[in-house]
Structure formats: C-alpha cells, structure tokens
Amino acid sequence: MSRREAKATTADLPASLDAPVFAEPWQAEAFAMTVALHDKGLFSWSEWADALSAEVKKPGAAADGHDYYEHWLAALESLLASKGLAAKSDVDATARAWERAAHATPHGKPILLENDPRATS
C-alpha cells in the first residue's frame, strides 16, 4: 500500500481517540442492537450485509453518507420484518409510544414506555 492509499483510507477516521464514533446516541443503540440480535442467532452476517447493502443502494442515499445510520436502522427493521420477528407496523407503533412517553416524562426522569399516556394498564 502506498502512502497515498494509506492516507486515503485513514482520512475518515476520528482525529483522536477522544472523538465520538457515533454522531448520535441512537446510532450507537442501533449498532449494539444489531450485534446483540446477531449474537442471539436471529440472522447471519451475510443476511445483515445484504439487508444493509439494499438500503444503502436505494435512490436518494446521501453521497457523503451522512444518512448511513438511517439506512442501518431501516435495514434492521426490514430484516426483522422479513423474518417475522417484528412487523413494521409493530415497530412504528412502539416508536410512537416511546415518543409520547418521552413527551410525558418529566425532565431528568427515565423515559419508560409505561409513561405513554395512551398505554393501557
């Protein structure tokens, strides 16, 4: 590998070990969830790679990759739905419930799904 090639491959790495790896906490959570679900044997890495590749190749993907984890999350949701593990409608309903719970939770308190004002007891 030439110096030029080495420089090109390291250009996108964080400038220091203190630099954040993920831009947002949800990205780290989506990453960790994917690894955990794979570790439980729910899908293989090649299934995951196929699902992620399909999402990233869809029209409208940002050329600079800033939407990479949006595609990551869409791939995970799609893979879980295709395996019958979590229907998209269930994922969407749970996301809406978490959003309502977040708005109903006092600042500084943990967000619990039970805080959703529409939750049934």
PDB file of C-alpha atoms in Angstrom:
ATOM      1  CA  MET A   1       0.000   0.000   0.000  1.00  0.00           C
ATOM      2  CA  SER A   2       1.383   3.382  -0.953  1.00  0.00           C
ATOM      3  CA  ARG A   3       1.424   6.378   1.372  1.00  0.00           C
ATOM      4  CA  ARG A   4      -1.279   7.993  -0.737  1.00  0.00           C
ATOM      5  CA  GLU A   5      -3.517   4.919  -0.378  1.00  0.00           C
ATOM      6  CA  ALA A   6      -2.873   4.731   3.368  1.00  0.00           C
ATOM      7  CA  LYS A   7      -3.727   8.411   3.781  1.00  0.00           C
ATOM      8  CA  ALA A   8      -6.930   7.972   1.762  1.00  0.00           C
ATOM      9  CA  THR A   9      -8.075   5.020   3.882  1.00  0.00           C
ATOM     10  CA  THR A  10      -7.492   6.817   7.186  1.00  0.00           C
ATOM     11  CA  ALA A  11      -8.947  10.173   6.147  1.00  0.00           C
ATOM     12  CA  ASP A  12     -12.379   9.359   7.589  1.00  0.00           C
ATOM     13  CA  LEU A  13     -11.178   8.037  10.940  1.00  0.00           C
ATOM     14  CA  PRO A  14     -11.734  10.172  14.047  1.00  0.00           C
ATOM     15  CA  ALA A  15      -8.935  12.696  14.560  1.00  0.00           C
ATOM     16  CA  SER A  16      -8.255  11.337  18.032  1.00  0.00           C
ATOM     17  CA  LEU A  17      -9.345   8.576  20.351  1.00  0.00           C
ATOM     18  CA  ASP A  18     -11.471  11.168  22.152  1.00  0.00           C
ATOM     19  CA  ALA A  19     -13.568  11.881  19.047  1.00  0.00           C
ATOM     20  CA  PRO A  20     -17.052  10.324  19.112  1.00  0.00           C
ATOM     21  CA  VAL A  21     -17.560   7.258  16.954  1.00  0.00           C
ATOM     22  CA  PHE A  22     -21.305   7.865  16.593  1.00  0.00           C
ATOM     23  CA  ALA A  23     -22.865  11.250  15.891  1.00  0.00           C
ATOM     24  CA  GLU A  24     -25.990  10.485  17.948  1.00  0.00           C
ATOM     25  CA  PRO A  25     -26.774   8.065  20.807  1.00  0.00           C
ATOM     26  CA  TRP A  26     -29.477   6.309  18.771  1.00  0.00           C
ATOM     27  CA  GLN A  27     -26.828   5.309  16.211  1.00  0.00           C
ATOM     28  CA  ALA A  28     -24.810   3.507  18.891  1.00  0.00           C
ATOM     29  CA  GLU A  29     -28.007   1.859  20.138  1.00  0.00           C
ATOM     30  CA  ALA A  30     -28.953   0.663  16.630  1.00  0.00           C
ATOM     31  CA  PHE A  31     -25.439  -0.702  16.170  1.00  0.00           C
ATOM     32  CA  ALA A  32     -25.497  -2.501  19.527  1.00  0.00           C
ATOM     33  CA  MET A  33     -28.981  -3.892  18.893  1.00  0.00           C
ATOM     34  CA  THR A  34     -27.855  -5.321  15.556  1.00  0.00           C
ATOM     35  CA  VAL A  35     -24.836  -7.012  17.135  1.00  0.00           C
ATOM     36  CA  ALA A  36     -26.956  -8.382  20.004  1.00  0.00           C
ATOM     37  CA  LEU A  37     -29.611  -9.782  17.658  1.00  0.00           C
ATOM     38  CA  HIS A  38     -26.926 -11.413  15.519  1.00  0.00           C
ATOM     39  CA  ASP A  39     -25.303 -12.873  18.644  1.00  0.00           C
ATOM     40  CA  LYS A  40     -28.688 -14.420  19.529  1.00  0.00           C
ATOM     41  CA  GLY A  41     -28.648 -16.132  16.130  1.00  0.00           C
ATOM     42  CA  LEU A  42     -31.580 -14.250  14.638  1.00  0.00           C
ATOM     43  CA  PHE A  43     -29.687 -13.564  11.398  1.00  0.00           C
ATOM     44  CA  SER A  44     -26.299 -14.201   9.830  1.00  0.00           C
ATOM     45  CA  TRP A  45     -23.776 -11.517   8.946  1.00  0.00           C
ATOM     46  CA  SER A  46     -24.348 -12.188   5.254  1.00  0.00           C
ATOM     47  CA  GLU A  47     -28.088 -11.663   5.720  1.00  0.00           C
ATOM     48  CA  TRP A  48     -27.277  -8.431   7.533  1.00  0.00           C
ATOM     49  CA  ALA A  49     -24.838  -7.309   4.833  1.00  0.00           C
ATOM     50  CA  ASP A  50     -27.446  -7.994   2.131  1.00  0.00           C
ATOM     51  CA  ALA A  51     -30.125  -6.029   4.011  1.00  0.00           C
ATOM     52  CA  LEU A  52     -27.837  -3.063   4.696  1.00  0.00           C
ATOM     53  CA  SER A  53     -26.491  -3.058   1.149  1.00  0.00           C
ATOM     54  CA  ALA A  54     -30.031  -2.999  -0.265  1.00  0.00           C
ATOM     55  CA  GLU A  55     -30.901   0.026   1.886  1.00  0.00           C
ATOM     56  CA  VAL A  56     -27.724   1.980   1.122  1.00  0.00           C
ATOM     57  CA  LYS A  57     -28.177   1.409  -2.623  1.00  0.00           C
ATOM     58  CA  LYS A  58     -31.710   2.813  -2.673  1.00  0.00           C
ATOM     59  CA  PRO A  59     -32.225   6.040  -4.610  1.00  0.00           C
ATOM     60  CA  GLY A  60     -31.867   9.156  -2.507  1.00  0.00           C
ATOM     61  CA  ALA A  61     -29.000   7.946  -0.321  1.00  0.00           C
ATOM     62  CA  ALA A  62     -26.676  10.813   0.562  1.00  0.00           C
ATOM     63  CA  ALA A  63     -23.444  10.767  -1.424  1.00  0.00           C
ATOM     64  CA  ASP A  64     -21.489  11.818   1.676  1.00  0.00           C
ATOM     65  CA  GLY A  65     -23.010   9.017   3.774  1.00  0.00           C
ATOM     66  CA  HIS A  66     -24.440  11.268   6.496  1.00  0.00           C
ATOM     67  CA  ASP A  67     -27.617   9.179   6.421  1.00  0.00           C
ATOM     68  CA  TYR A  68     -25.784   5.859   6.868  1.00  0.00           C
ATOM     69  CA  TYR A  69     -27.358   5.003  10.228  1.00  0.00           C
ATOM     70  CA  GLU A  70     -30.818   5.860   8.941  1.00  0.00           C
ATOM     71  CA  HIS A  71     -30.193   3.145   6.345  1.00  0.00           C
ATOM     72  CA  TRP A  72     -28.765   0.920   9.082  1.00  0.00           C
ATOM     73  CA  LEU A  73     -31.973   1.243  11.096  1.00  0.00           C
ATOM     74  CA  ALA A  74     -34.170   0.700   8.029  1.00  0.00           C
ATOM     75  CA  ALA A  75     -32.160  -2.435   7.181  1.00  0.00           C
ATOM     76  CA  LEU A  76     -32.592  -3.779  10.703  1.00  0.00           C
ATOM     77  CA  GLU A  77     -36.341  -3.125  10.664  1.00  0.00           C
ATOM     78  CA  SER A  78     -36.649  -4.722   7.218  1.00  0.00           C
ATOM     79  CA  LEU A  79     -34.641  -7.788   8.213  1.00  0.00           C
ATOM     80  CA  LEU A  80     -36.668  -8.317  11.386  1.00  0.00           C
ATOM     81  CA  ALA A  81     -39.912  -7.947   9.442  1.00  0.00           C
ATOM     82  CA  SER A  82     -38.789 -10.366   6.708  1.00  0.00           C
ATOM     83  CA  LYS A  83     -38.012 -12.968   9.370  1.00  0.00           C
ATOM     84  CA  GLY A  84     -41.397 -12.465  11.052  1.00  0.00           C
ATOM     85  CA  LEU A  85     -39.769 -11.192  14.250  1.00  0.00           C
ATOM     86  CA  ALA A  86     -41.174  -7.655  14.295  1.00  0.00           C
ATOM     87  CA  ALA A  87     -43.713  -6.330  11.821  1.00  0.00           C
ATOM     88  CA  LYS A  88     -43.106  -2.800  10.576  1.00  0.00           C
ATOM     89  CA  SER A  89     -46.481  -1.736  11.961  1.00  0.00           C
ATOM     90  CA  ASP A  90     -45.478  -3.010  15.428  1.00  0.00           C
ATOM     91  CA  VAL A  91     -42.118  -1.223  15.268  1.00  0.00           C
ATOM     92  CA  ASP A  92     -43.832   2.001  14.165  1.00  0.00           C
ATOM     93  CA  ALA A  93     -46.467   1.723  16.921  1.00  0.00           C
ATOM     94  CA  THR A  94     -43.793   1.173  19.573  1.00  0.00           C
ATOM     95  CA  ALA A  95     -41.754   4.129  18.267  1.00  0.00           C
ATOM     96  CA  ARG A  96     -44.838   6.370  18.514  1.00  0.00           C
ATOM     97  CA  ALA A  97     -45.483   5.105  22.062  1.00  0.00           C
ATOM     98  CA  TRP A  98     -41.878   5.906  23.072  1.00  0.00           C
ATOM     99  CA  GLU A  99     -42.236   9.392  21.591  1.00  0.00           C
ATOM    100  CA  ARG A 100     -45.431  10.004  23.576  1.00  0.00           C
ATOM    101  CA  ALA A 101     -43.775   8.605  26.715  1.00  0.00           C
ATOM    102  CA  ALA A 102     -40.768  10.889  26.206  1.00  0.00           C
ATOM    103  CA  HIS A 103     -43.029  13.943  25.981  1.00  0.00           C
ATOM    104  CA  ALA A 104     -44.948  12.855  29.086  1.00  0.00           C
ATOM    105  CA  THR A 105     -41.835  12.186  31.192  1.00  0.00           C
ATOM    106  CA  PRO A 106     -40.579  14.983  33.451  1.00  0.00           C
ATOM    107  CA  HIS A 107     -37.113  16.275  32.602  1.00  0.00           C
ATOM    108  CA  GLY A 108     -34.365  14.284  34.269  1.00  0.00           C
ATOM    109  CA  LYS A 109     -36.525  11.219  34.851  1.00  0.00           C
ATOM    110  CA  PRO A 110     -36.061   7.941  32.942  1.00  0.00           C
ATOM    111  CA  ILE A 111     -38.303   7.500  29.947  1.00  0.00           C
ATOM    112  CA  LEU A 112     -40.474   4.450  30.477  1.00  0.00           C
ATOM    113  CA  LEU A 113     -42.922   3.045  27.980  1.00  0.00           C
ATOM    114  CA  GLU A 114     -45.467   2.956  30.812  1.00  0.00           C
ATOM    115  CA  ASN A 115     -45.379   6.788  30.743  1.00  0.00           C
ATOM    116  CA  ASP A 116     -47.175   6.757  27.395  1.00  0.00           C
ATOM    117  CA  PRO A 117     -50.481   8.497  28.134  1.00  0.00           C
ATOM    118  CA  ARG A 118     -52.202   6.082  25.737  1.00  0.00           C
ATOM    119  CA  ALA A 119     -50.768   2.977  27.439  1.00  0.00           C
ATOM    120  CA  THR A 120     -53.332   0.506  28.678  1.00  0.00           C
ATOM    121  CA  SER A 121     -52.865  -0.938  32.116  1.00  0.00           C
TER     122      SER A 121
END
